[in-house]
Amino acid sequence: MAFSADPDHCPGQRIKCYSCNSVEDNHCNDPFFRQPQQTKSFPLVDCNDYCFKWAFQGPDGQKHLIRNCSTSLNMKMEKYLVCIAESRSSIGHLCFCNKDKCNSANSIRKQFHYTYYIVLINLVQLFYHYRYILLILPVLYY
């Protein structure tokens, strides 16, 4: 039996991921727009894990992107709906997602906007809660 911390992710559920590498095709870089009028189309691969978008600094010093299914990565770590920053480079990060065609730039950006707002709401709630406690404490001492 398999479990997932993500309620939207079912193990064995197949999704479609964009598959491209900006080293081989510059159109894979951001911005990555997939609109019907474009003549360039990137292959989609079937994936029963997570899609990923990996930004890294190549040996030439330029930013490169790889988009694919996470089963193509040779990693010995658990994958979650997160972005992992590289410690060696300011531009390096690896992001995972679990929806069809989610490894385009726009959908990953939207996902992290939602995360940002959730964190912001929690911080405001914590501030409000502790502000209330700090206002009551002086009254208790008199």
CSV table of C-alpha atoms in Angstrom, one decimal:
chain,number,residue,atom,x,y,z
A,1,MET,CA,0.0,0.0,0.0
A,2,ALA,CA,1.4,3.5,-0.9
A,3,PHE,CA,0.6,6.8,0.7
A,4,SER,CA,1.3,10.4,-0.3
A,5,ALA,CA,1.4,13.5,1.8
A,6,ASP,CA,-0.1,15.4,-1.2
A,7,PRO,CA,-3.9,14.8,-1.4
A,8,ASP,CA,-3.9,15.5,-5.1
A,9,HIS,CA,-1.2,13.0,-6.0
A,10,CYS,CA,-2.2,9.3,-6.5
A,11,PRO,CA,0.7,6.9,-6.9
A,12,GLY,CA,0.4,5.3,-10.3
A,13,GLN,CA,-1.7,8.1,-11.8
A,14,ARG,CA,-0.2,9.1,-15.2
A,15,ILE,CA,0.3,12.7,-16.1
A,16,LYS,CA,1.8,14.5,-19.1
A,17,CYS,CA,5.1,16.4,-18.7
A,18,TYR,CA,6.9,18.6,-21.1
A,19,SER,CA,10.3,17.2,-22.2
A,20,CYS,CA,13.0,19.5,-23.4
A,21,ASN,CA,16.5,20.8,-22.7
A,22,SER,CA,17.6,24.4,-23.3
A,23,VAL,CA,21.1,23.2,-24.1
A,24,GLU,CA,19.7,21.4,-27.2
A,25,ASP,CA,16.8,23.8,-27.9
A,26,ASN,CA,16.8,27.4,-26.8
A,27,HIS,CA,13.0,27.6,-27.0
A,28,CYS,CA,12.9,25.5,-23.8
A,29,ASN,CA,14.2,28.4,-21.7
A,30,ASP,CA,11.8,30.8,-19.9
A,31,PRO,CA,9.6,32.4,-20.8
A,32,PHE,CA,8.1,29.1,-21.9
A,33,PHE,CA,4.7,29.9,-23.6
A,34,ARG,CA,2.6,27.1,-25.0
A,35,GLN,CA,0.0,28.8,-27.1
A,36,PRO,CA,-1.9,27.3,-30.1
A,37,GLN,CA,-0.5,29.8,-32.6
A,38,GLN,CA,3.1,28.6,-31.9
A,39,THR,CA,4.6,26.4,-34.6
A,40,LYS,CA,7.2,25.0,-32.2
A,41,SER,CA,5.8,22.1,-30.1
A,42,PHE,CA,7.7,20.3,-27.4
A,43,PRO,CA,7.2,16.6,-26.8
A,44,LEU,CA,5.0,15.4,-23.9
A,45,VAL,CA,6.0,12.3,-22.0
A,46,ASP,CA,3.8,10.0,-19.9
A,47,CYS,CA,4.8,10.1,-16.3
A,48,ASN,CA,3.6,8.2,-13.3
A,49,ASP,CA,5.6,10.3,-10.8
A,50,TYR,CA,6.2,14.1,-10.8
A,51,CYS,CA,7.1,16.5,-13.6
A,52,PHE,CA,10.1,18.7,-12.9
A,53,LYS,CA,11.7,21.9,-14.1
A,54,TRP,CA,15.4,22.2,-13.4
A,55,ALA,CA,17.2,25.5,-13.8
A,56,PHE,CA,21.0,25.4,-13.5
A,57,GLN,CA,24.1,27.2,-14.5
A,58,GLY,CA,26.0,25.4,-17.2
A,59,PRO,CA,29.8,25.2,-17.6
A,60,ASP,CA,29.5,28.1,-20.1
A,61,GLY,CA,28.1,30.2,-17.2
A,62,GLN,CA,24.7,30.5,-18.8
A,63,LYS,CA,21.3,29.6,-17.3
A,64,HIS,CA,19.9,26.4,-18.7
A,65,LEU,CA,16.6,24.5,-18.2
A,66,ILE,CA,15.5,20.9,-18.3
A,67,ARG,CA,11.9,19.9,-18.2
A,68,ASN,CA,10.9,16.2,-17.9
A,69,CYS,CA,9.4,13.5,-15.8
A,70,SER,CA,11.1,12.9,-12.5
A,71,THR,CA,11.7,9.2,-13.3
A,72,SER,CA,14.4,10.4,-15.7
A,73,LEU,CA,16.4,11.8,-12.8
A,74,ASN,CA,18.9,9.6,-11.1
A,75,MET,CA,18.2,10.9,-7.6
A,76,LYS,CA,18.2,9.0,-4.3
A,77,MET,CA,15.8,11.3,-2.5
A,78,GLU,CA,12.1,11.7,-2.0
A,79,LYS,CA,10.3,14.1,-4.3
A,80,TYR,CA,7.7,16.5,-3.0
A,81,LEU,CA,5.8,19.5,-4.4
A,82,VAL,CA,8.7,21.9,-3.7
A,83,CYS,CA,11.5,23.9,-5.2
A,84,ILE,CA,14.9,22.9,-4.0
A,85,ALA,CA,17.6,25.6,-4.4
A,86,GLU,CA,21.2,24.7,-5.3
A,87,SER,CA,23.8,25.8,-2.9
A,88,ARG,CA,26.5,26.3,-5.5
A,89,SER,CA,24.6,28.7,-7.7
A,90,SER,CA,22.2,31.6,-7.2
A,91,ILE,CA,20.1,30.5,-10.3
A,92,GLY,CA,20.0,26.8,-9.6
A,93,HIS,CA,16.7,25.2,-8.5
A,94,LEU,CA,14.7,22.1,-9.1
A,95,CYS,CA,10.9,22.2,-8.9
A,96,PHE,CA,8.4,19.3,-8.8
A,97,CYS,CA,4.7,19.4,-9.7
A,98,ASN,CA,2.0,16.8,-10.3
A,99,LYS,CA,-0.5,18.1,-12.8
A,100,ASP,CA,-0.7,17.6,-16.6
A,101,LYS,CA,1.9,19.9,-18.3
A,102,CYS,CA,2.7,21.6,-15.0
A,103,ASN,CA,6.4,22.0,-15.7
A,104,SER,CA,5.8,25.0,-17.9
A,105,ALA,CA,6.9,28.3,-16.3
A,106,ASN,CA,3.5,29.7,-15.6
A,107,SER,CA,1.9,26.8,-13.7
A,108,ILE,CA,4.9,26.4,-11.4
A,109,ARG,CA,4.9,30.2,-10.7
A,110,LYS,CA,1.2,30.0,-9.9
A,111,GLN,CA,1.8,27.1,-7.5
A,112,PHE,CA,4.4,29.1,-5.6
A,113,HIS,CA,2.2,32.2,-5.5
A,114,TYR,CA,-0.4,30.2,-3.7
A,115,THR,CA,2.3,28.9,-1.3
A,116,TYR,CA,3.4,32.5,-0.7
A,117,TYR,CA,-0.1,33.6,0.2
A,118,ILE,CA,-0.7,30.7,2.6
A,119,VAL,CA,2.6,31.5,4.4
A,120,LEU,CA,1.7,35.2,4.5
A,121,ILE,CA,-1.8,34.4,6.0
A,122,ASN,CA,-0.3,32.2,8.6
A,123,LEU,CA,2.2,34.9,9.6
A,124,VAL,CA,-0.5,37.5,9.9
A,125,GLN,CA,-2.5,35.1,12.1
A,126,LEU,CA,0.5,34.4,14.3
A,127,PHE,CA,1.2,38.1,14.6
A,128,TYR,CA,-2.4,38.9,15.5
A,129,HIS,CA,-2.5,36.1,18.1
A,130,TYR,CA,0.7,37.2,19.8
A,131,ARG,CA,-0.3,40.8,19.6
A,132,TYR,CA,-3.4,40.0,21.6
A,133,ILE,CA,-1.4,38.1,24.2
A,134,LEU,CA,1.1,41.0,24.5
A,135,LEU,CA,-1.8,43.5,25.0
A,136,ILE,CA,-3.3,41.4,27.8
A,137,LEU,CA,-0.1,40.8,29.7
A,138,PRO,CA,0.4,44.3,31.1
A,139,VAL,CA,-3.3,44.3,32.3
A,140,LEU,CA,-2.6,41.1,34.3
A,141,TYR,CA,0.3,42.6,36.2
A,142,TYR,CA,-1.7,45.6,37.5
